[in-house]
Each structure stands twice: as structure tokens, then as C-alpha cells.
């Protein structure tokens, strides 16, 4: 005896529905897994290096043996201790000092830049990169000046 095909249709639909339900459950579980993993990464406590002012200006200075110094105060606005690893200098005319110990959350510190004006440069702009275990990494600070030849008082 041959059964008419319309008798198989409910069985096919039931199988298809169960198959789709299983597939949808798998997709839903996978989606939720990746969503929670992503949220866990985003929710990690951060170490954030925030400068009061990342651009300092020396104004107009003259070529001399005098060293010019500027301080860049910063704060650890994160939830974990911040460690400054290194501050890169763009030339040998600049020296940088920074705190070597960890900066606790909410605490402040400062980076000291010392500039030696050895040659005249009408518009000087130096960029220093601060590398730390915080965000952003690296963080840029800038020093601007107008360096002129000294006046002769004869």
C-alpha cells in the first residue's frame, strides 16, 4: 500500500520545526556566549592616564646655555595602578623625567621636560610619547616654542 504524500507533510514539518529549534538554540547560545565574553572584556578595570594639559608653550626663548623646564601634571583616572614605562624624546635637545613608581588610582604625578635651546628655530614643536600600561598607549604630549638668536647688546 502506498500512502499519499499529504500524509508525510505534517511529519516533515514537525521534523523541520524541531531541526530549526535546535539550530536556533545553538545560534542563540553562541551569540549569548560571544556577547558575554565581549562585555567581560569591555568591563575590565582600566588604567587611564589623563593629562591636565598635554600641550605646553615656552613662548619666545633665545638660544643660550640655559635649560627651559616645563611640567606636565597627570592623573591616574583608572581603577588599577598605573606604571609609566618610558617617555620617548624627539631629539637630544630634550631630557625627560617621570615617576618610576606606580601611580595609585586617583593619584597624580608629573612628567618634567627640560629643553636646551641650541639652535634658532622659528616655530619649534616637539612631540613626546608616553608609554605606560594605561589607556591610551602611547599618549602624546607637546612642547612648543619660538627659538630666536640672542640680541647683541653692544
Short mmCIF file of C-alpha atoms in Angstrom, two decimals:
data_model
loop_
_atom_site.label_atom_id
_atom_site.label_comp_id
_atom_site.label_asym_id
_atom_site.label_seq_id
_atom_site.Cartn_x
_atom_site.Cartn_y
_atom_site.Cartn_z
CA UNK A 1 0.00 0.00 0.00
CA UNK A 2 1.28 3.40 -0.99
CA UNK A 3 0.46 6.28 1.32
CA UNK A 4 -0.48 9.61 -0.22
CA UNK A 5 2.23 12.30 0.10
CA UNK A 6 -0.01 14.70 2.03
CA UNK A 7 0.21 12.31 4.99
CA UNK A 8 4.02 12.86 5.15
CA UNK A 9 3.75 16.66 5.17
CA UNK A 10 2.93 17.01 8.92
CA UNK A 11 5.76 14.65 9.76
CA UNK A 12 8.16 16.66 7.54
CA UNK A 13 7.05 19.97 9.11
CA UNK A 14 7.44 18.56 12.61
CA UNK A 15 10.96 17.35 11.81
CA UNK A 16 11.82 20.66 10.18
CA UNK A 17 10.47 22.64 13.15
CA UNK A 18 12.43 20.57 15.63
CA UNK A 19 15.56 20.92 13.48
CA UNK A 20 15.12 24.70 13.30
CA UNK A 21 14.52 24.92 17.03
CA UNK A 22 17.76 23.06 17.74
CA UNK A 23 19.67 25.19 15.23
CA UNK A 24 18.19 28.39 16.65
CA UNK A 25 19.10 27.31 20.17
CA UNK A 26 22.67 26.71 19.06
CA UNK A 27 22.86 30.11 17.37
CA UNK A 28 21.30 31.81 20.37
CA UNK A 29 23.68 30.11 22.81
CA UNK A 30 26.68 31.00 20.62
CA UNK A 31 25.51 34.61 20.30
CA UNK A 32 25.00 34.97 24.06
CA UNK A 33 28.39 33.40 24.76
CA UNK A 34 30.22 35.85 22.50
CA UNK A 35 28.15 38.75 23.81
CA UNK A 36 29.06 37.98 27.43
CA UNK A 37 32.73 37.45 26.52
CA UNK A 38 32.76 40.84 24.79
CA UNK A 39 31.09 42.53 27.74
CA UNK A 40 33.58 40.93 30.11
CA UNK A 41 36.46 42.39 28.09
CA UNK A 42 34.89 45.84 27.96
CA UNK A 43 34.10 45.80 31.66
CA UNK A 44 37.73 45.18 32.68
CA UNK A 45 39.06 47.87 35.03
CA UNK A 46 41.18 50.38 33.17
CA UNK A 47 44.36 52.26 33.91
CA UNK A 48 43.78 55.67 32.38
CA UNK A 49 46.46 58.32 32.01
CA UNK A 50 44.88 61.79 31.85
CA UNK A 51 46.91 64.99 31.45
CA UNK A 52 45.67 68.34 32.77
CA UNK A 53 47.14 69.94 29.64
CA UNK A 54 49.07 67.89 27.10
CA UNK A 55 50.41 70.98 25.27
CA UNK A 56 52.82 73.41 26.94
CA UNK A 57 54.38 76.51 25.41
CA UNK A 58 57.67 78.14 26.32
CA UNK A 59 56.75 81.26 24.34
CA UNK A 60 59.67 83.11 22.77
CA UNK A 61 63.05 81.93 24.05
CA UNK A 62 66.62 82.60 23.00
CA UNK A 63 69.49 80.30 22.10
CA UNK A 64 71.59 80.01 25.24
CA UNK A 65 73.14 77.66 27.75
CA UNK A 66 70.02 77.98 29.91
CA UNK A 67 67.72 74.98 30.13
CA UNK A 68 63.99 75.58 30.00
CA UNK A 69 61.72 73.31 32.05
CA UNK A 70 58.03 72.51 31.83
CA UNK A 71 55.93 70.16 33.96
CA UNK A 72 53.06 68.05 32.66
CA UNK A 73 50.81 67.06 35.58
CA UNK A 74 48.73 63.94 35.08
CA UNK A 75 46.27 61.77 36.98
CA UNK A 76 45.54 58.05 37.04
CA UNK A 77 41.80 58.18 36.37
CA UNK A 78 41.51 54.40 36.23
CA UNK A 79 40.82 51.73 38.81
CA UNK A 80 44.24 50.00 38.78
CA UNK A 81 47.80 51.23 39.45
CA UNK A 82 49.45 52.98 36.51
CA UNK A 83 53.11 52.46 35.59
CA UNK A 84 54.88 54.77 33.12
CA UNK A 85 57.44 52.64 31.33
CA UNK A 86 59.23 55.16 29.12
CA UNK A 87 58.84 58.61 27.60
CA UNK A 88 60.41 58.98 24.16
CA UNK A 89 62.23 62.20 23.30
CA UNK A 90 62.24 63.55 19.73
CA UNK A 91 65.78 64.96 19.90
CA UNK A 92 68.92 65.17 22.04
CA UNK A 93 67.95 68.74 22.95
CA UNK A 94 65.32 67.45 25.40
CA UNK A 95 65.50 65.45 28.60
CA UNK A 96 62.53 63.87 30.34
CA UNK A 97 62.00 62.63 33.88
CA UNK A 98 58.94 60.78 35.12
CA UNK A 99 57.88 58.90 38.26
CA UNK A 100 59.35 55.39 38.24
CA UNK A 101 56.96 54.04 40.91
CA UNK A 102 53.36 53.02 40.26
CA UNK A 103 50.71 55.72 40.45
CA UNK A 104 47.73 54.55 42.51
CA UNK A 105 44.17 55.11 41.24
CA UNK A 106 43.12 58.73 41.73
CA UNK A 107 46.71 59.82 42.47
CA UNK A 108 48.65 62.41 40.47
CA UNK A 109 52.18 62.75 39.19
CA UNK A 110 54.10 64.84 36.72
CA UNK A 111 56.43 64.45 33.80
CA UNK A 112 59.21 67.05 33.69
CA UNK A 113 60.59 68.09 30.27
CA UNK A 114 63.85 70.03 30.12
CA UNK A 115 64.68 71.72 26.80
CA UNK A 116 68.10 73.05 25.74
CA UNK A 117 67.84 75.71 23.03
CA UNK A 118 70.97 75.05 20.98
CA UNK A 119 69.89 76.47 17.61
CA UNK A 120 67.41 79.03 16.35
CA UNK A 121 64.13 77.63 15.07
CA UNK A 122 61.26 80.00 14.43
CA UNK A 123 58.47 77.56 15.24
CA UNK A 124 59.59 74.62 17.34
CA UNK A 125 57.17 71.82 18.07
CA UNK A 126 58.33 68.70 19.91
CA UNK A 127 56.20 65.62 20.46
CA UNK A 128 56.94 63.28 23.36
CA UNK A 129 55.30 59.85 23.56
CA UNK A 130 54.43 58.47 26.99
CA UNK A 131 54.34 54.66 27.07
CA UNK A 132 52.54 53.11 30.03
CA UNK A 133 50.33 50.22 31.00
CA UNK A 134 47.34 52.59 30.74
CA UNK A 135 44.99 53.82 28.08
CA UNK A 136 45.68 55.43 25.62
CA UNK A 137 49.07 53.96 24.85
CA UNK A 138 51.11 55.78 23.72
CA UNK A 139 49.89 59.14 24.95
CA UNK A 140 51.37 62.23 23.27
CA UNK A 141 52.47 65.45 24.99
CA UNK A 142 53.66 68.51 23.10
CA UNK A 143 56.16 71.32 23.73
CA UNK A 144 56.04 74.44 21.58
CA UNK A 145 58.37 77.43 21.44
CA UNK A 146 59.80 80.14 19.23
CA UNK A 147 63.58 79.98 19.46
CA UNK A 148 65.48 83.09 18.37
CA UNK A 149 69.11 84.16 18.27
CA UNK A 150 70.08 86.24 21.30
CA UNK A 151 70.15 90.01 20.92
CA UNK A 152 73.56 91.62 20.89
CA UNK A 153 73.69 94.43 23.47
CA UNK A 154 76.59 96.50 22.08
#
